[in-house]
Coordinates of C-alpha atoms in Angstrom, one line a residue:
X29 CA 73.5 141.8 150.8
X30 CA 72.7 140.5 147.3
X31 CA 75.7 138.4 147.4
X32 CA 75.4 136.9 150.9
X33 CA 71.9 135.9 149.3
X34 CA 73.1 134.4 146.3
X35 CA 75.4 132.2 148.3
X36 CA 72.8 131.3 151.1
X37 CA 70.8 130.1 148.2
X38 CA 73.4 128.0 146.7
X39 CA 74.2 126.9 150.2
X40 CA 70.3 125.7 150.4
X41 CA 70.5 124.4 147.1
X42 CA 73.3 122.1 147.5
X43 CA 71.8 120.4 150.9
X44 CA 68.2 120.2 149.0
X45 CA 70.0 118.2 146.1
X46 CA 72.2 116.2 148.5
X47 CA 68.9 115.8 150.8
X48 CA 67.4 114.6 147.6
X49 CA 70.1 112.3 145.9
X50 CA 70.3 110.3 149.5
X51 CA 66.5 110.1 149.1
X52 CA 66.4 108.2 146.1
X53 CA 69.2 105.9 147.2
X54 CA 68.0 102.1 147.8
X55 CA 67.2 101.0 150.9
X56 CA 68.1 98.0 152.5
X57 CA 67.0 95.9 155.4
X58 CA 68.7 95.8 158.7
X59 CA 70.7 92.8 158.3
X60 CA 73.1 92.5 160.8
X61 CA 70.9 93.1 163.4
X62 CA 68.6 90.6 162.3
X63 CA 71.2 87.9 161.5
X64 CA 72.9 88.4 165.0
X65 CA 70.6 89.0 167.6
X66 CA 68.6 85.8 166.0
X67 CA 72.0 83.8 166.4
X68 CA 74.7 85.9 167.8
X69 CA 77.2 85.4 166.0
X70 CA 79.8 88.1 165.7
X71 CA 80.5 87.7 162.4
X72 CA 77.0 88.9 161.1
X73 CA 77.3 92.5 163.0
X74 CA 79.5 93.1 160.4
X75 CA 77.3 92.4 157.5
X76 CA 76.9 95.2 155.0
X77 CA 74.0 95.3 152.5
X78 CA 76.0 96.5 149.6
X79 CA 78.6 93.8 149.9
X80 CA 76.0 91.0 150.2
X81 CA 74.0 92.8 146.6
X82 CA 77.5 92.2 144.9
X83 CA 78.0 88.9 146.2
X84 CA 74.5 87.5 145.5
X85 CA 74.0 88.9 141.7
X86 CA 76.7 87.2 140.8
X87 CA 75.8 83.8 142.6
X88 CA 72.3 84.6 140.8
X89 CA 74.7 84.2 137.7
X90 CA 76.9 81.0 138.9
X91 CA 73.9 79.3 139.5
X92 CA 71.5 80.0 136.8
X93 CA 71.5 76.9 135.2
X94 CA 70.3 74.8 138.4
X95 CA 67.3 77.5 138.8
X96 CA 64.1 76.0 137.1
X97 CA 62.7 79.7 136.7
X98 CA 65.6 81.5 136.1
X99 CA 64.6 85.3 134.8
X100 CA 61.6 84.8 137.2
X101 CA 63.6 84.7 139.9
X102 CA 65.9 87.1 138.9
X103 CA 63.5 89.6 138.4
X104 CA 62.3 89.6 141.7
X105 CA 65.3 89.9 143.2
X106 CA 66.2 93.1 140.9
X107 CA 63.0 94.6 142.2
X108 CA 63.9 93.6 145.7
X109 CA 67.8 95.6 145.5
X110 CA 69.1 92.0 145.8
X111 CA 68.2 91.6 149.6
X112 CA 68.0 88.2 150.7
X113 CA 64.5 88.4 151.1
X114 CA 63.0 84.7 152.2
X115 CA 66.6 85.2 154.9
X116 CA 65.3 87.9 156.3
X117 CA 61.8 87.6 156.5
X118 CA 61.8 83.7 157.5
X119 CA 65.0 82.7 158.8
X120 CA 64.3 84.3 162.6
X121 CA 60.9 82.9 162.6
X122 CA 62.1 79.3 161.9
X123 CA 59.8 79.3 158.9
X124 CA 62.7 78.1 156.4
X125 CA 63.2 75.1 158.9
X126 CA 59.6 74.4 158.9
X127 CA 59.6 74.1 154.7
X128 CA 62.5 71.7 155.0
X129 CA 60.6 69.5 157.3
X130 CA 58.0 69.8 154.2
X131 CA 60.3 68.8 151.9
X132 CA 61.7 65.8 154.1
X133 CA 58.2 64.3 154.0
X134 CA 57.9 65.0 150.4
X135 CA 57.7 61.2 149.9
X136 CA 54.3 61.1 151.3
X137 CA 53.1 62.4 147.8
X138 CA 55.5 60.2 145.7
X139 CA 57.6 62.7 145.6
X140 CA 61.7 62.3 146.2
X141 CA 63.1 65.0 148.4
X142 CA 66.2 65.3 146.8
X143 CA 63.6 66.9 143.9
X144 CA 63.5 70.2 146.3
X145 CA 67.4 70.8 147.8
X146 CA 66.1 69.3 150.9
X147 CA 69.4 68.0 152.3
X148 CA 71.5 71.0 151.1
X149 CA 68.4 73.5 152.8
X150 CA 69.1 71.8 155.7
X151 CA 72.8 71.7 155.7
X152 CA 72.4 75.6 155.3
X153 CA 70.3 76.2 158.2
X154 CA 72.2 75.1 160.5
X155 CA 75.5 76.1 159.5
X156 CA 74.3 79.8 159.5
X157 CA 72.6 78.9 162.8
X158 CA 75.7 77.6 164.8
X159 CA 77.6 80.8 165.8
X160 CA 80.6 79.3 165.9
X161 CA 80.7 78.2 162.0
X162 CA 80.9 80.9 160.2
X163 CA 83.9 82.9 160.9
X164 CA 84.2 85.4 158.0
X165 CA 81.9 87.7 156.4
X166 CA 82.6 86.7 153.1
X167 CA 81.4 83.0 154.1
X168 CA 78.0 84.1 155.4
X169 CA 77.4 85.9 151.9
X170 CA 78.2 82.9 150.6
X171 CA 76.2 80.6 152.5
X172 CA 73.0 83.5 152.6
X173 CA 73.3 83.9 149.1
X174 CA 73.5 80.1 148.1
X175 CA 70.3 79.6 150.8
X176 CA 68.9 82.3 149.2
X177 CA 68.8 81.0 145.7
X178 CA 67.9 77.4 147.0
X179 CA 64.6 78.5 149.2
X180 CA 63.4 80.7 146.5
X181 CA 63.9 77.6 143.5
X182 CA 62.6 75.2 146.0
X183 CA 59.5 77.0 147.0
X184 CA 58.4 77.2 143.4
X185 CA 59.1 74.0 142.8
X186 CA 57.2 72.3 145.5
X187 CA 54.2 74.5 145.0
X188 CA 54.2 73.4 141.1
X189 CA 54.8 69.9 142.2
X190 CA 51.8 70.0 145.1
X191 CA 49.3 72.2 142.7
X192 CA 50.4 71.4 138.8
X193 CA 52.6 68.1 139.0
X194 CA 56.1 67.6 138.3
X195 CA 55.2 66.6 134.6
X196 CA 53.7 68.5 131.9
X197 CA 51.4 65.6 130.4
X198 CA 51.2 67.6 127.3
X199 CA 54.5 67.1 127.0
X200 CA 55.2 63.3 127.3
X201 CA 52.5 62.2 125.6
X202 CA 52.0 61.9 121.9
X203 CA 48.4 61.8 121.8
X204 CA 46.9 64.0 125.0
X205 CA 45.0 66.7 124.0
X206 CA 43.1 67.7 127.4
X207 CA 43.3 71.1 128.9
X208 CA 45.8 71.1 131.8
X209 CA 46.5 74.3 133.2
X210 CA 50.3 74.9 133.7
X211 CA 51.9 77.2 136.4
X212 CA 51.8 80.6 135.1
X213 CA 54.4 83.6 136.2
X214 CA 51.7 85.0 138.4
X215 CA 51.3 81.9 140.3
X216 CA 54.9 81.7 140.5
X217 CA 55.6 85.3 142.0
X218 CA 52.7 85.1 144.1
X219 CA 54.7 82.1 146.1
X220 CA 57.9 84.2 146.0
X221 CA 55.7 86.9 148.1
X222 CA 54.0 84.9 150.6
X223 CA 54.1 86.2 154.3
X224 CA 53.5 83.2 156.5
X225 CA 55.2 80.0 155.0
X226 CA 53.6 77.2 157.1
X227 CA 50.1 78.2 156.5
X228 CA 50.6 78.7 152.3
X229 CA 52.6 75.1 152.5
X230 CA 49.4 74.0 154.4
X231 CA 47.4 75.2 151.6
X232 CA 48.4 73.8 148.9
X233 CA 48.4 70.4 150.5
X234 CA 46.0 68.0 148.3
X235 CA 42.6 67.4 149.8
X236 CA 41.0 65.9 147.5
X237 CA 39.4 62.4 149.3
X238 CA 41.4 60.3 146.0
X239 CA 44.1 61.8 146.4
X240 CA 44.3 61.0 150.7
X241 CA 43.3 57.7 149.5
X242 CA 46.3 56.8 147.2
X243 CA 49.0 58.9 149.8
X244 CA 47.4 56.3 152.6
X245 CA 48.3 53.2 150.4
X246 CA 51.2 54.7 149.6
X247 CA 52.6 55.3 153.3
X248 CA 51.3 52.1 154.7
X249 CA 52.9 49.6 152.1
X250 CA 49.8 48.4 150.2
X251 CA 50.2 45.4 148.1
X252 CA 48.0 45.5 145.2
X253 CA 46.8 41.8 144.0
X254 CA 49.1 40.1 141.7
X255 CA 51.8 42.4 141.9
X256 CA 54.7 43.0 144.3
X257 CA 55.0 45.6 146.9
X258 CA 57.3 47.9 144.4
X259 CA 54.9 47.5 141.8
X260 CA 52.6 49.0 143.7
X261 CA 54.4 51.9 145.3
X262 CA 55.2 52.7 140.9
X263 CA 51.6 52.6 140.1
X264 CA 50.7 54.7 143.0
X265 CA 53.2 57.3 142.4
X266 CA 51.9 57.8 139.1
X267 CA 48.4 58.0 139.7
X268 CA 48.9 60.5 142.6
X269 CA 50.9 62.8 139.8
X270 CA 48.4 62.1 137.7
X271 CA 46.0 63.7 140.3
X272 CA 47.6 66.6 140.6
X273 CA 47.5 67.7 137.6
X274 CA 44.9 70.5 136.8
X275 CA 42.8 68.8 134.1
X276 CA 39.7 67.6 136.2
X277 CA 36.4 67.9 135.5
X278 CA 34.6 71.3 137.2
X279 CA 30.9 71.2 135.6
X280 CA 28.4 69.6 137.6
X281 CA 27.4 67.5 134.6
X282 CA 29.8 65.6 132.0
X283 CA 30.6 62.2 130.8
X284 CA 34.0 60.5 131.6
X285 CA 35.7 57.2 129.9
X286 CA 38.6 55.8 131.9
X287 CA 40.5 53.8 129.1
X288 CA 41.7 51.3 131.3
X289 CA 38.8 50.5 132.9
X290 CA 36.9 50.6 129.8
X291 CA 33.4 52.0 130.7
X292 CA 31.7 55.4 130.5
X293 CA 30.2 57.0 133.5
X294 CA 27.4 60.2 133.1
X295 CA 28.1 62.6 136.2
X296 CA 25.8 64.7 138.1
X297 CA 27.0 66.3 141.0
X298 CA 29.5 64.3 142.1
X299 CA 27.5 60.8 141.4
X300 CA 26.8 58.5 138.3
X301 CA 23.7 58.6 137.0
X302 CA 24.9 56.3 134.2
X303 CA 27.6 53.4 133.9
X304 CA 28.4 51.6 131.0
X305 CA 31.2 49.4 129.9
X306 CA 33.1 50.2 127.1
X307 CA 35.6 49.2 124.0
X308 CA 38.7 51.6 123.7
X309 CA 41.4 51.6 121.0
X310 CA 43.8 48.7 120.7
X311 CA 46.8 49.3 122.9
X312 CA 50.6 48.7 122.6
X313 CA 50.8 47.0 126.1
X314 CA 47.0 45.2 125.7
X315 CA 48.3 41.6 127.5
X316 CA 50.4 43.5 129.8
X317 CA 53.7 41.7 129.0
X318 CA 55.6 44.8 130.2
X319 CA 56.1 47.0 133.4
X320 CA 57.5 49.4 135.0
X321 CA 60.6 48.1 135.9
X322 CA 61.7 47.2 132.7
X323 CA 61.4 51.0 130.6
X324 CA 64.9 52.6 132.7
X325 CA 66.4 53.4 129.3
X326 CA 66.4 56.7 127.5
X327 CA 64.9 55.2 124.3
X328 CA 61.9 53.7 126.3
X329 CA 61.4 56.9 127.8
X330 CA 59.8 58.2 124.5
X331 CA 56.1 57.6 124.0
X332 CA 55.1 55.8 120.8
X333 CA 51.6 55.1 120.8
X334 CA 49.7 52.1 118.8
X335 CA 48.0 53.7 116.2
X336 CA 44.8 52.9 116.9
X337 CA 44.8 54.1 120.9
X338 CA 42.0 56.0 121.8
X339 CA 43.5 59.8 122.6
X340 CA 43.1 61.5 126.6
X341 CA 41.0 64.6 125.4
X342 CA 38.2 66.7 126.9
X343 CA 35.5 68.3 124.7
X344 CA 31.6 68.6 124.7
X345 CA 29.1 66.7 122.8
X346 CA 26.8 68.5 120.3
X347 CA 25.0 66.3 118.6
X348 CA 24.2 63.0 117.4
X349 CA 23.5 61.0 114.2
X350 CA 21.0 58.4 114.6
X351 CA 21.9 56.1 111.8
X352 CA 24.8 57.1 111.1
X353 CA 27.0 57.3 107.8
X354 CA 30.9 56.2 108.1
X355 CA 33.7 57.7 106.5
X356 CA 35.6 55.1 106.7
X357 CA 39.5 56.6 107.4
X358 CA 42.2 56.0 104.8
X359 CA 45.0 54.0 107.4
X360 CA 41.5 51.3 108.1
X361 CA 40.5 51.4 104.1
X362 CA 44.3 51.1 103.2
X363 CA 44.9 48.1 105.9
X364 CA 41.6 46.8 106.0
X365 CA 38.8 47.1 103.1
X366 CA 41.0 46.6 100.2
X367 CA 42.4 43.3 101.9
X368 CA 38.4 42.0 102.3
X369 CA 37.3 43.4 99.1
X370 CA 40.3 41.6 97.3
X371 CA 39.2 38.2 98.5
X372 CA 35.3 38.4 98.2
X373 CA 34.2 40.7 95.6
X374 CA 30.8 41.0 97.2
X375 CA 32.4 42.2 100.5
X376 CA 31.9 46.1 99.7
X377 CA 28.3 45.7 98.6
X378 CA 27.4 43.3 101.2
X379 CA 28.9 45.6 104.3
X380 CA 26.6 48.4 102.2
X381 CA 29.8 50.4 101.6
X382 CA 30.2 52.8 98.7
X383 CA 33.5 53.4 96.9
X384 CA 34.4 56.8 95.4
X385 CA 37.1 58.2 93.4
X386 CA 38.1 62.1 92.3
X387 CA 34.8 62.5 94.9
X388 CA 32.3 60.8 92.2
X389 CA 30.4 57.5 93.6
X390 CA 32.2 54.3 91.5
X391 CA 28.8 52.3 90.0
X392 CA 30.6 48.9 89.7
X393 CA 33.3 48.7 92.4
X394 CA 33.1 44.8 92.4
X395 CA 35.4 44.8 88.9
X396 CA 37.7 46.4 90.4
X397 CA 41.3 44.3 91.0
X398 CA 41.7 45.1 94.3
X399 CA 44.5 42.5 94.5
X400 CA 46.8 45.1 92.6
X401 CA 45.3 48.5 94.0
X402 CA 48.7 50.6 96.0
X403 CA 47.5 50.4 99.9
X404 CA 50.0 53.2 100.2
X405 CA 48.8 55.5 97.5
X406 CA 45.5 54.3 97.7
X407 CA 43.3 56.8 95.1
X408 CA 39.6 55.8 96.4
X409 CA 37.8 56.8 99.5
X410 CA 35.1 54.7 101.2
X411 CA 31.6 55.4 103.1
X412 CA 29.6 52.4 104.5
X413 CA 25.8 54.1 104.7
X414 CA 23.3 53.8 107.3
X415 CA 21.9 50.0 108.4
X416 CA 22.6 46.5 110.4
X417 CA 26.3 46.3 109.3
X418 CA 27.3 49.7 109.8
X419 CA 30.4 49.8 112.2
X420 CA 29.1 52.9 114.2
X421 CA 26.0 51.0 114.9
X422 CA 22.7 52.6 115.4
X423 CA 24.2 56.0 116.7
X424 CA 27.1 58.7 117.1
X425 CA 27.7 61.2 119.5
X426 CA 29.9 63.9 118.0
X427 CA 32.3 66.3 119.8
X428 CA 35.2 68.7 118.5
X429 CA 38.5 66.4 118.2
X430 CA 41.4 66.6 116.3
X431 CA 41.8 62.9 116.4
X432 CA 38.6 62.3 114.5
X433 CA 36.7 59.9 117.4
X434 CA 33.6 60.0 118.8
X435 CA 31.6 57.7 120.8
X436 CA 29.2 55.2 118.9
X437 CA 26.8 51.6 118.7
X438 CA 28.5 48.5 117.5
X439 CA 27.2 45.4 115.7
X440 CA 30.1 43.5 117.4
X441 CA 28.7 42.9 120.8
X442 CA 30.9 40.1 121.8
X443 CA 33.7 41.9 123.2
X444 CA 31.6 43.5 126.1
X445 CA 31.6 40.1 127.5
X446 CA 35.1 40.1 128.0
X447 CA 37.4 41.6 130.5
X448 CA 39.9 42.9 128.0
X449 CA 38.1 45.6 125.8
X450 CA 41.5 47.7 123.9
X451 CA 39.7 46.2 120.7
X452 CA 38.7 49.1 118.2
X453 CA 40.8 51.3 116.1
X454 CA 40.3 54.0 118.5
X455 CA 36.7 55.6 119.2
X456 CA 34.7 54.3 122.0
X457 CA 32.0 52.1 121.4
X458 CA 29.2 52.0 123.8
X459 CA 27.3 49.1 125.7
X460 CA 24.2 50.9 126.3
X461 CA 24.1 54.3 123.9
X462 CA 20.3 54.4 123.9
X463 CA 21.1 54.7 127.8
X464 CA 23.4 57.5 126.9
X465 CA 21.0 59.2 124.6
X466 CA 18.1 59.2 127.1
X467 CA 20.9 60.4 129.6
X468 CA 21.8 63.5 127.7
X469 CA 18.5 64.4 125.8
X470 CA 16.2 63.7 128.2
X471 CA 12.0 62.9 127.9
X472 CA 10.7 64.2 124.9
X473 CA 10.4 64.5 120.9
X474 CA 14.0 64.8 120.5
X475 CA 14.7 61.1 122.5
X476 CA 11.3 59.6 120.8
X477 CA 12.4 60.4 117.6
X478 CA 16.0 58.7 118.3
X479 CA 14.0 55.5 119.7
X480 CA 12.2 55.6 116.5
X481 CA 15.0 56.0 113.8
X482 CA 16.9 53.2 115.5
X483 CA 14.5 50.9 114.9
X484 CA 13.6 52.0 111.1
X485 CA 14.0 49.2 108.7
X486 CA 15.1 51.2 105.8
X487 CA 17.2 53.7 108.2
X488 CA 18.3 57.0 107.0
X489 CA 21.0 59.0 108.6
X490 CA 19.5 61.8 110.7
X491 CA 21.2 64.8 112.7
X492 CA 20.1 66.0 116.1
X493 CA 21.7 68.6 118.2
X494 CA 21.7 68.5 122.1
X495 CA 19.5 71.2 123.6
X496 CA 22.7 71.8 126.0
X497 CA 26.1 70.9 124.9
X498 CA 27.8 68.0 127.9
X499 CA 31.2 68.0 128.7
X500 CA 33.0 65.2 127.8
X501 CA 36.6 63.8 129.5
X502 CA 38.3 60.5 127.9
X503 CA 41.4 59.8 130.3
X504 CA 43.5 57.6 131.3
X505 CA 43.7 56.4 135.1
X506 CA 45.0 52.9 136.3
X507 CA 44.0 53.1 140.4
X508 CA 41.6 55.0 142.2
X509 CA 39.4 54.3 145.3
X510 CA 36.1 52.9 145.6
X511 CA 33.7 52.0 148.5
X512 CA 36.6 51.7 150.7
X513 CA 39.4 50.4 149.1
X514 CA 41.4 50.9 145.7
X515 CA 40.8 49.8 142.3
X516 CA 43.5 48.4 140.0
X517 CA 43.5 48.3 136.1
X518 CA 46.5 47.2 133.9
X519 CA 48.1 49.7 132.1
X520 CA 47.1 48.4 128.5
X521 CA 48.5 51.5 126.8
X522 CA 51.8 51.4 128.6
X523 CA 51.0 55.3 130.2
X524 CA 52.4 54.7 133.1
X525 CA 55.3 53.5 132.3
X526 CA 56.3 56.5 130.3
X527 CA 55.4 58.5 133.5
X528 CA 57.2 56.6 135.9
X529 CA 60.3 57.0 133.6
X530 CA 60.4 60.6 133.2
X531 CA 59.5 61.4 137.1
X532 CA 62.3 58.7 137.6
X533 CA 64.4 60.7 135.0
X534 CA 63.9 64.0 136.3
X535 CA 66.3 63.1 139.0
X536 CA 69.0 62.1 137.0

């Protein structure tokens, strides 16, 4: 009786462990019967998960270096047991034809389709749709595999494009230093797991009213004054990337300077409360000799800024100094000052600017032979103090920068009278920054006292800090719409050009 037990036992034993091993075995979806009573073809009845797993991870291999996301993608598919997911899931609801049409009209956006597999997508589709095409079960692995791969790559793709851009910004241009946010692995995995494909490609469609602008031009043909239909569709393109990009202003209140439009506007709410023109830095492409057309070659591709172009950054004012002192920077004392004071010895004295060496204030800088001072190895520094002939004017307004710029009052008022304003060696200098300070401090002591110190005759520098720190955007944009109809500026700093050549590149 004891024995009959004992074996009973290890009779039950045995089916529990085999019960349980089964258990843990991966499951897979059904996917012959999807495959063939979507398209009846014989072929796919005979479709075995396991086969397909082998089959795909090593396509997942083949084709790793035409993935942008490789391990991403991977990944998934690992924690998926190498199921053809999007196939399954998609394919008998004619959602993966549905993305290719999306892809197709990816030129709406300035976008080429070729960017997103469109053709190949296609080509896939309907071979695996026509029952008599396939006729082995190794082909259809290799065709569901290779669609696969392609919709999952794609998708990503076209949702970066759509939501980030095709082009990191931060990384084709020397000197941008704006926050951009970037497509993270969450956003990316979170497009690999959407459930209904037409409504996420619907939104993440751009809305924004600038953007429907530009995509209207675009489609219709618009021919923007002075230049030729093609030039036009270029600087379109661009400035619809550039819109996609995540770097826009989200406070209700900031200040913006478009560099190639040269003037300042205070937001509130979605209007300007303050406009102002502007000087920027001296550009590389300031009489607009070249274009678009001309930068195909991999050595124009690089971006080499003018030294003195003002940077695209966003920061937030904090303060201002009302009679400012300058520091004058060693590339403008080296280039500049040492040249002047060599041919008037009065020059430093006259411009009120102080000369120091090993940090101690020199008493007599006038016998110094500045003729034969090293501009490259120059061992003074310079500060021009606080009056009429300072070159910051009146007033600063400081913000956090690693370029060292800030916006400020001139002296040299002459060149807001003309159209071209690239003039200074790369802060902005204001029209109307008594305008601005009344803007951003408001009614009371702190504005009065500003309005007062300007107007001192023996000024002293003086600090004030803003009561709320404002957001502020410097950034580059060469078309945009306004009551009704675009806006063109030239592209003085050559930005769009280097834009245009690495989109154009990408397809290469």
């Amino acid at each position: 009786m004891n024995k009959i037990s004992r074996y009973t036992k290890i009779v039950l034993l045995s089916i529990l462990v085999l019960f349980v091993m089964n258990g843990c075995k991966k499951k897979h979806s059904p996917m012959a019967q999807v495959l063939f009573k979507k398209y009846q073809n014989k072929v796919y009845n005979n479709l075995d998960p396991e086969a397909f797993s082998t089959v795909f991870q090593q396509m997942l291999v083949e084709k790793k270096s035409l993935m942008t996301n490789p391990k991403l993608i991977s990944a998934f598919y690992e924690q998926h047991n190498y199921e053809p997911v999007f196939v399954l899931q998609h394919l008998p609801k004619d959602e993966l034809q549905v993305m290719a049409s999306y892809y197709q009209k990816a030129g709406e956006h300035g976008l080429d389709p070729k960017l997103f597999q469109s053709d190949r997508i296609s080509e896939l589709l309907k071979k695996i749709g026509d029952k008599n095409s396939i006729k082995t079960v190794d082909e259809a692995y290799q065709n569901m595999a290779e669609l696969e791969i392609l919709t999952a790559n794609s998708l990503i793709n076209y949702s970066n494009a759509l939501q980030f851009g095709v082009i990191s910004p931060k990384k084709i241009y020397a000197r941008y230093f704006t926050e951009t946010k970037r497509p993270d692995i969450l956003s990316m995995t979170h497009v690999l797991e959407v459930n209904n494909l037409k409504s996420f490609l619907d939104s993440i469609q751009p809305k924004n009213p600038q953007y429907l602008a530009l995509q209207k031009a675009l489609q219709s043909g618009e021919t923007a004054p002075g230049m030729s239909k093609t030039e036009t569709e270029r600087i379109l393109k661009v400035n619809l990337e550039r819109l996609r990009w995540k770097n826009k202003p989200t406070e209700e209140r900031y200040v913006i300077v478009n560099i190639p439009d040269y003037r300042l506007n205070v937001m509130d709410h979605d209007s300007s409360v303050l406009n102002m023109k502007v000087c920027v830095g001296e550009g590389r492409n300031k009489t607009n000799e070249d274009n678009v057309a001309e930068y195909s070659e991999d050595d124009k591709v690089r971006d080499v800024p003018f030294t003195r172009e003002t940077p695209q950054l966003n920061s937030e004012i904090n303060s201002v100094q009302v009679n400012p002192i300058w520091n004058i920077p060693q590339s403008i004392a080296s280039n500049e000052i040492i040249k002047e004071a060599a041919e008037d010895p009065y020059y430093l004295s006259n411009k009120n600017i102080d000369v120091y060496k090993g940090g101690k204030k020199v008493e007599d800088p006038e016998t110094i032979n500045w003729a034969s001072v090293s501009k490259d190895n120059l061992p003074y520094t310079f500060k021009q103090q606080s009056g009429g002939d300072n070159s910051l004017g009146k007033i600063k307004f400081l913000f956090p920068n690693k370029s060292s710029v800030y916006l400020h009052d001139t002296p040299a008022q002459a060149p807001f009278k003309q159209a071209m304003r690239a003039v200074s060696h790369g802060c902005v200098r204001l029209e109307k920054p008594l305008d601005l300070a009344h803007t951003l401090f408001g009614d009371g002591s702190q504005f009065e006292q500003i309005k007062e110190d300007m107007q001192e005759t023996d000024p002293k520098a003086r600090n004030l800090s803003l009561p709320k720190k404002v957001p502020v955007y410097i950034t580059y944009v060469t078309c945009w719409a306004e009551n009704g109809k675009l806006v063109y500026r030239p592209d003085v700093y050559g930005l769009d050009i280097v834009l245009y050549t690495h989109i154009q590149k990408m397809l290469s």
